[in-house]
Amino acid sequence: MQVVSISSLKGGVGKTSVTTGLASAALAAGIPTLVVDLDPHADATTALGVQPSDRLDIGRMLKNPRKARIAENVVPSGWISRVAVNGSGPAVLDVAVGSAYTGIYDRPDLGKRDLRRLAAVLAGATAYELILVDCPPSLNGLTRMAWSASNKVALVAEPGLFSVAGTERTMRAIQLFRQEFAPNLSPAGIVANRVRSGSSEHAFRLAEMQAMFGDLLLAPHIPEQANWQQIQGAAHSVHHWPGDSAKAAAGLYDTLLGNLMATNKTSRSRVAR
């Protein structure tokens, strides 16, 4: 089982969009997957079409992690109803539902015991090959809690000055966090998102990112897509949305997921100097 935190220290770069795109690719590939919505805004929960239920959200599971029984509290994504059952068994895409309650842990002073809360919850999530953790856009308690529970961190960045600088800071933060708390954590790579093909600024920043981060800059890059908000607003997977642009985006996420899953968890962290 691979646990991958989807992170960014800068908001508005499409971190949740990348999380749901990867979840869509995993569902299409038949990979049993759990999405943990650790962002207090719970946008991933909405995009994944989760219906209201009486099960515990991830914030309340974190409150008492050893009694959380995550297998009894996850909720199937609404996307499942659109996926045909194949010979290998039913498709699996579950969600640990997000809520504002998680915000009580999103502070900078969490101790080591608190940082292990999510890892303790996920110890009961044995039915999955992949767990994607959608983190808030900060380096407070929730993101560090996610990193403590993860094998890998995938960073999301737009090809812009502030986002590239934020990615560099995040890489340094991962290096420091590994030294102090999580020696087995590694950067899975950097996803360049919302790339505009006709923008000279984006082309310049992509070249800059390639020079700074080398093979940690994952391929393919994800282009800006005009109908992405419509897809998410409909709580639909990109793999089951009609049209050529959605089909092309689905193919990119298939390749990106394959590259993300193939990265060696002991790969060396390259931090820009």
Short mmCIF file of C-alpha atoms in Angstrom, two decimals:
data_model
loop_
_atom_site.label_atom_id
_atom_site.label_comp_id
_atom_site.label_asym_id
_atom_site.label_seq_id
_atom_site.Cartn_x
_atom_site.Cartn_y
_atom_site.Cartn_z
CA MET A 1 0.00 0.00 0.00
CA GLN A 2 1.26 3.43 -0.92
CA VAL A 3 0.18 6.49 1.05
CA VAL A 4 0.73 9.69 -0.92
CA SER A 5 0.17 13.18 0.46
CA ILE A 6 -0.86 15.73 -2.18
CA SER A 7 0.60 18.98 -0.87
CA SER A 8 1.32 22.60 -1.62
CA LEU A 9 2.21 25.50 0.64
CA LYS A 10 0.47 27.89 -1.77
CA GLY A 11 -3.29 27.89 -2.22
CA GLY A 12 -5.05 28.06 -5.55
CA VAL A 13 -2.70 25.79 -7.51
CA GLY A 14 -5.27 23.04 -8.06
CA LYS A 15 -4.12 20.59 -5.41
CA THR A 16 -7.59 19.09 -4.94
CA SER A 17 -8.05 18.89 -8.71
CA VAL A 18 -4.86 16.82 -8.98
CA THR A 19 -6.04 14.61 -6.09
CA THR A 20 -9.36 13.90 -7.79
CA GLY A 21 -7.70 13.45 -11.19
CA LEU A 22 -5.41 10.81 -9.73
CA ALA A 23 -8.36 9.19 -7.94
CA SER A 24 -10.21 9.04 -11.26
CA ALA A 25 -7.23 7.37 -12.91
CA ALA A 26 -6.91 4.87 -10.06
CA LEU A 27 -10.61 4.02 -10.33
CA ALA A 28 -10.29 3.52 -14.09
CA ALA A 29 -7.25 1.29 -13.53
CA GLY A 30 -9.06 -0.85 -10.95
CA ILE A 31 -6.71 0.14 -8.11
CA PRO A 32 -8.53 -0.03 -4.74
CA THR A 33 -8.12 3.53 -3.48
CA LEU A 34 -8.98 5.62 -0.45
CA VAL A 35 -9.04 9.42 -0.56
CA VAL A 36 -8.49 11.08 2.82
CA ASP A 37 -9.89 14.61 2.72
CA LEU A 38 -7.72 16.34 5.30
CA ASP A 39 -8.45 19.88 4.09
CA PRO A 40 -11.03 21.56 6.41
CA HIS A 41 -12.77 22.98 3.32
CA ALA A 42 -13.63 19.37 2.30
CA ASP A 43 -13.62 20.18 -1.42
CA ALA A 44 -12.40 16.71 -2.37
CA THR A 45 -15.36 15.18 -0.53
CA THR A 46 -17.73 17.33 -2.58
CA ALA A 47 -15.98 16.60 -5.89
CA LEU A 48 -16.04 12.85 -5.18
CA GLY A 49 -19.83 12.88 -4.91
CA VAL A 50 -20.09 11.69 -1.33
CA GLN A 51 -23.62 11.48 0.02
CA PRO A 52 -24.43 12.56 3.62
CA SER A 53 -24.27 9.73 6.15
CA ASP A 54 -24.01 9.11 9.87
CA ARG A 55 -20.43 7.82 9.65
CA LEU A 56 -17.53 9.58 11.33
CA ASP A 57 -15.66 12.20 9.32
CA ILE A 58 -11.87 12.19 9.34
CA GLY A 59 -11.70 14.95 11.97
CA ARG A 60 -13.67 12.89 14.47
CA MET A 61 -11.64 9.81 13.66
CA LEU A 62 -8.49 11.78 14.45
CA LYS A 63 -9.93 12.72 17.83
CA ASN A 64 -9.79 9.08 18.96
CA PRO A 65 -7.60 7.32 16.38
CA ARG A 66 -7.18 3.98 18.12
CA LYS A 67 -10.95 3.49 18.19
CA ALA A 68 -11.66 5.09 14.82
CA ARG A 69 -12.40 1.88 12.87
CA ILE A 70 -11.81 3.59 9.56
CA ALA A 71 -13.06 0.61 7.56
CA GLU A 72 -16.51 1.15 9.11
CA ASN A 73 -16.55 4.90 8.54
CA VAL A 74 -15.32 5.44 5.00
CA VAL A 75 -17.98 6.31 2.41
CA PRO A 76 -18.00 5.13 -1.22
CA SER A 77 -17.46 7.81 -3.82
CA GLY A 78 -20.52 8.66 -5.88
CA TRP A 79 -18.38 7.96 -8.94
CA ILE A 80 -18.68 4.22 -8.30
CA SER A 81 -22.23 4.09 -9.64
CA ARG A 82 -20.91 5.04 -13.09
CA VAL A 83 -18.31 2.27 -13.23
CA ALA A 84 -19.20 -1.15 -14.59
CA VAL A 85 -18.20 -4.16 -12.49
CA ASN A 86 -15.56 -6.24 -14.27
CA GLY A 87 -14.49 -9.82 -13.81
CA SER A 88 -11.98 -8.97 -11.10
CA GLY A 89 -14.60 -7.65 -8.70
CA PRO A 90 -16.27 -4.35 -7.86
CA ALA A 91 -14.46 -1.05 -8.22
CA VAL A 92 -13.25 0.50 -4.96
CA LEU A 93 -12.93 4.23 -4.38
CA ASP A 94 -13.71 5.23 -0.80
CA VAL A 95 -13.52 8.56 0.98
CA ALA A 96 -12.60 9.48 4.52
CA VAL A 97 -14.93 12.46 4.60
CA GLY A 98 -13.52 15.91 5.25
CA SER A 99 -15.01 18.45 7.62
CA ALA A 100 -14.23 21.73 9.32
CA TYR A 101 -13.64 19.74 12.51
CA THR A 102 -10.14 18.87 11.31
CA GLY A 103 -9.23 22.54 11.69
CA ILE A 104 -8.61 22.05 15.40
CA TYR A 105 -5.42 20.17 14.47
CA ASP A 106 -4.23 22.67 11.88
CA ARG A 107 -1.87 24.56 14.15
CA PRO A 108 1.93 24.74 14.28
CA ASP A 109 2.49 23.36 17.79
CA LEU A 110 1.47 19.70 17.45
CA GLY A 111 3.78 17.29 19.29
CA LYS A 112 5.05 13.97 18.00
CA ARG A 113 2.15 12.08 19.55
CA ASP A 114 -0.42 14.23 17.76
CA LEU A 115 1.51 13.94 14.49
CA ARG A 116 0.93 10.16 14.63
CA ARG A 117 -2.87 10.44 14.79
CA LEU A 118 -3.49 9.93 11.08
CA ALA A 119 -1.00 7.06 10.89
CA ALA A 120 -2.91 5.35 13.72
CA VAL A 121 -6.22 5.85 11.89
CA LEU A 122 -4.83 4.50 8.61
CA ALA A 123 -3.45 1.40 10.31
CA GLY A 124 -6.96 -0.03 9.89
CA ALA A 125 -7.16 0.83 6.16
CA THR A 126 -5.83 -2.50 4.89
CA ALA A 127 -8.16 -2.95 1.92
CA TYR A 128 -6.42 -0.46 -0.39
CA GLU A 129 -3.43 -0.38 -2.70
CA LEU A 130 -3.34 3.42 -2.76
CA ILE A 131 -4.27 6.13 -0.27
CA LEU A 132 -4.32 9.75 -1.46
CA VAL A 133 -4.30 12.41 1.28
CA ASP A 134 -5.57 15.82 0.17
CA CYS A 135 -3.74 18.26 2.46
CA PRO A 136 -4.56 21.89 3.26
CA PRO A 137 -2.31 24.53 1.65
CA SER A 138 -0.14 25.13 4.70
CA LEU A 139 2.63 23.53 6.73
CA ASN A 140 0.69 23.44 9.96
CA GLY A 141 -0.40 20.40 11.93
CA LEU A 142 -2.62 18.68 9.35
CA THR A 143 -0.02 18.64 6.58
CA ARG A 144 2.67 17.41 8.95
CA MET A 145 0.25 14.79 10.27
CA ALA A 146 -0.30 13.63 6.67
CA TRP A 147 3.43 13.49 6.01
CA SER A 148 3.93 11.40 9.14
CA ALA A 149 1.47 8.84 7.76
CA SER A 150 2.78 8.83 4.18
CA ASN A 151 5.42 7.08 2.11
CA LYS A 152 5.55 9.90 -0.39
CA VAL A 153 4.68 13.54 -0.92
CA ALA A 154 3.54 14.79 -4.32
CA LEU A 155 3.81 18.56 -4.64
CA VAL A 156 1.50 20.58 -6.88
CA ALA A 157 2.71 23.82 -8.44
CA GLU A 158 1.67 26.23 -11.13
CA PRO A 159 4.47 27.48 -13.40
CA GLY A 160 4.56 30.95 -11.82
CA LEU A 161 7.12 32.80 -9.74
CA PHE A 162 5.37 32.55 -6.37
CA SER A 163 4.36 28.93 -6.85
CA VAL A 164 7.87 27.87 -7.87
CA ALA A 165 9.29 29.67 -4.82
CA GLY A 166 6.68 27.95 -2.63
CA THR A 167 7.66 24.56 -4.07
CA GLU A 168 11.28 25.19 -3.21
CA ARG A 169 10.29 26.04 0.37
CA THR A 170 8.18 22.89 0.56
CA MET A 171 11.07 20.74 -0.64
CA ARG A 172 13.22 22.16 2.12
CA ALA A 173 10.43 21.57 4.64
CA ILE A 174 10.19 17.92 3.57
CA GLN A 175 13.94 17.49 4.02
CA LEU A 176 13.80 18.91 7.54
CA PHE A 177 10.69 16.89 8.40
CA ARG A 178 12.36 13.68 7.26
CA GLN A 179 15.35 14.32 9.48
CA GLU A 180 13.26 14.95 12.56
CA PHE A 181 10.10 12.85 12.23
CA ALA A 182 9.83 10.62 9.14
CA PRO A 183 13.08 9.13 7.76
CA ASN A 184 11.20 6.93 5.27
CA LEU A 185 9.29 9.80 3.68
CA SER A 186 10.34 10.83 0.18
CA PRO A 187 9.19 13.34 -2.43
CA ALA A 188 7.26 11.48 -5.12
CA GLY A 189 7.72 14.43 -7.44
CA ILE A 190 6.27 17.75 -8.51
CA VAL A 191 3.14 18.04 -10.64
CA ALA A 192 3.08 21.12 -12.86
CA ASN A 193 -0.61 22.02 -13.01
CA ARG A 194 -2.74 24.51 -14.94
CA VAL A 195 -0.07 24.94 -17.60
CA ARG A 196 -0.95 27.30 -20.46
CA SER A 197 0.75 26.12 -23.64
CA GLY A 198 0.79 29.56 -25.26
CA SER A 199 2.30 31.38 -22.28
CA SER A 200 5.96 32.38 -22.54
CA GLU A 201 5.99 32.94 -18.77
CA HIS A 202 4.82 29.39 -18.15
CA ALA A 203 7.41 28.03 -20.59
CA PHE A 204 10.13 29.99 -18.77
CA ARG A 205 9.02 28.78 -15.34
CA LEU A 206 8.77 25.16 -16.49
CA ALA A 207 12.35 25.35 -17.73
CA GLU A 208 13.32 26.91 -14.41
CA MET A 209 11.58 24.10 -12.50
CA GLN A 210 13.36 21.50 -14.65
CA ALA A 211 16.71 23.08 -13.84
CA MET A 212 15.88 23.33 -10.11
CA PHE A 213 14.27 19.94 -9.52
CA GLY A 214 15.48 17.70 -12.33
CA ASP A 215 13.73 14.33 -12.54
CA LEU A 216 11.49 15.23 -9.61
CA LEU A 217 9.44 17.32 -12.07
CA LEU A 218 6.93 14.68 -13.09
CA ALA A 219 5.60 14.12 -16.58
CA PRO A 220 3.18 14.84 -18.02
CA HIS A 221 2.32 18.41 -17.13
CA ILE A 222 -1.39 19.07 -16.63
CA PRO A 223 -2.75 21.85 -18.86
CA GLU A 224 -5.31 24.42 -17.82
CA GLN A 225 -8.75 23.03 -18.62
CA ALA A 226 -11.73 25.32 -19.02
CA ASN A 227 -14.35 22.73 -18.07
CA TRP A 228 -12.62 21.39 -14.92
CA GLN A 229 -14.84 23.39 -12.58
CA GLN A 230 -17.87 22.05 -14.41
CA ILE A 231 -16.63 18.47 -13.99
CA GLN A 232 -15.99 18.97 -10.27
CA GLY A 233 -19.25 20.86 -9.79
CA ALA A 234 -21.10 17.88 -11.23
CA ALA A 235 -19.22 15.55 -8.84
CA HIS A 236 -18.02 13.58 -11.83
CA SER A 237 -14.77 11.76 -12.61
CA VAL A 238 -12.80 13.10 -15.56
CA HIS A 239 -12.65 9.59 -17.02
CA HIS A 240 -16.43 9.51 -17.36
CA TRP A 241 -17.00 13.06 -18.59
CA PRO A 242 -17.89 13.41 -22.28
CA GLY A 243 -15.77 15.29 -24.78
CA ASP A 244 -12.31 15.20 -26.29
CA SER A 245 -10.73 17.56 -23.73
CA ALA A 246 -11.84 15.36 -20.82
CA LYS A 247 -10.60 12.27 -22.65
CA ALA A 248 -7.21 13.92 -23.17
CA ALA A 249 -7.05 14.98 -19.50
CA ALA A 250 -7.95 11.45 -18.41
CA GLY A 251 -5.06 10.07 -20.45
CA LEU A 252 -2.65 12.52 -18.84
CA TYR A 253 -3.77 11.48 -15.36
CA ASP A 254 -3.39 7.81 -16.31
CA THR A 255 0.25 8.47 -17.24
CA LEU A 256 0.84 10.70 -14.22
CA LEU A 257 -0.54 8.06 -11.84
CA GLY A 258 1.70 5.42 -13.39
CA ASN A 259 4.76 7.65 -13.00
CA LEU A 260 3.78 8.58 -9.45
CA MET A 261 3.31 4.95 -8.41
CA ALA A 262 6.62 3.98 -10.03
CA THR A 263 8.78 6.49 -8.19
CA ASN A 264 11.09 4.81 -5.70
CA LYS A 265 10.20 5.77 -2.15
CA THR A 266 13.87 5.89 -1.23
CA SER A 267 14.72 8.33 -4.01
CA ARG A 268 16.99 11.17 -3.04
CA SER A 269 15.38 14.52 -2.31
CA ARG A 270 16.77 17.18 -4.61
CA VAL A 271 16.35 20.61 -3.08
CA ALA A 272 17.11 23.71 -5.09
CA ARG A 273 20.05 25.69 -3.82
#
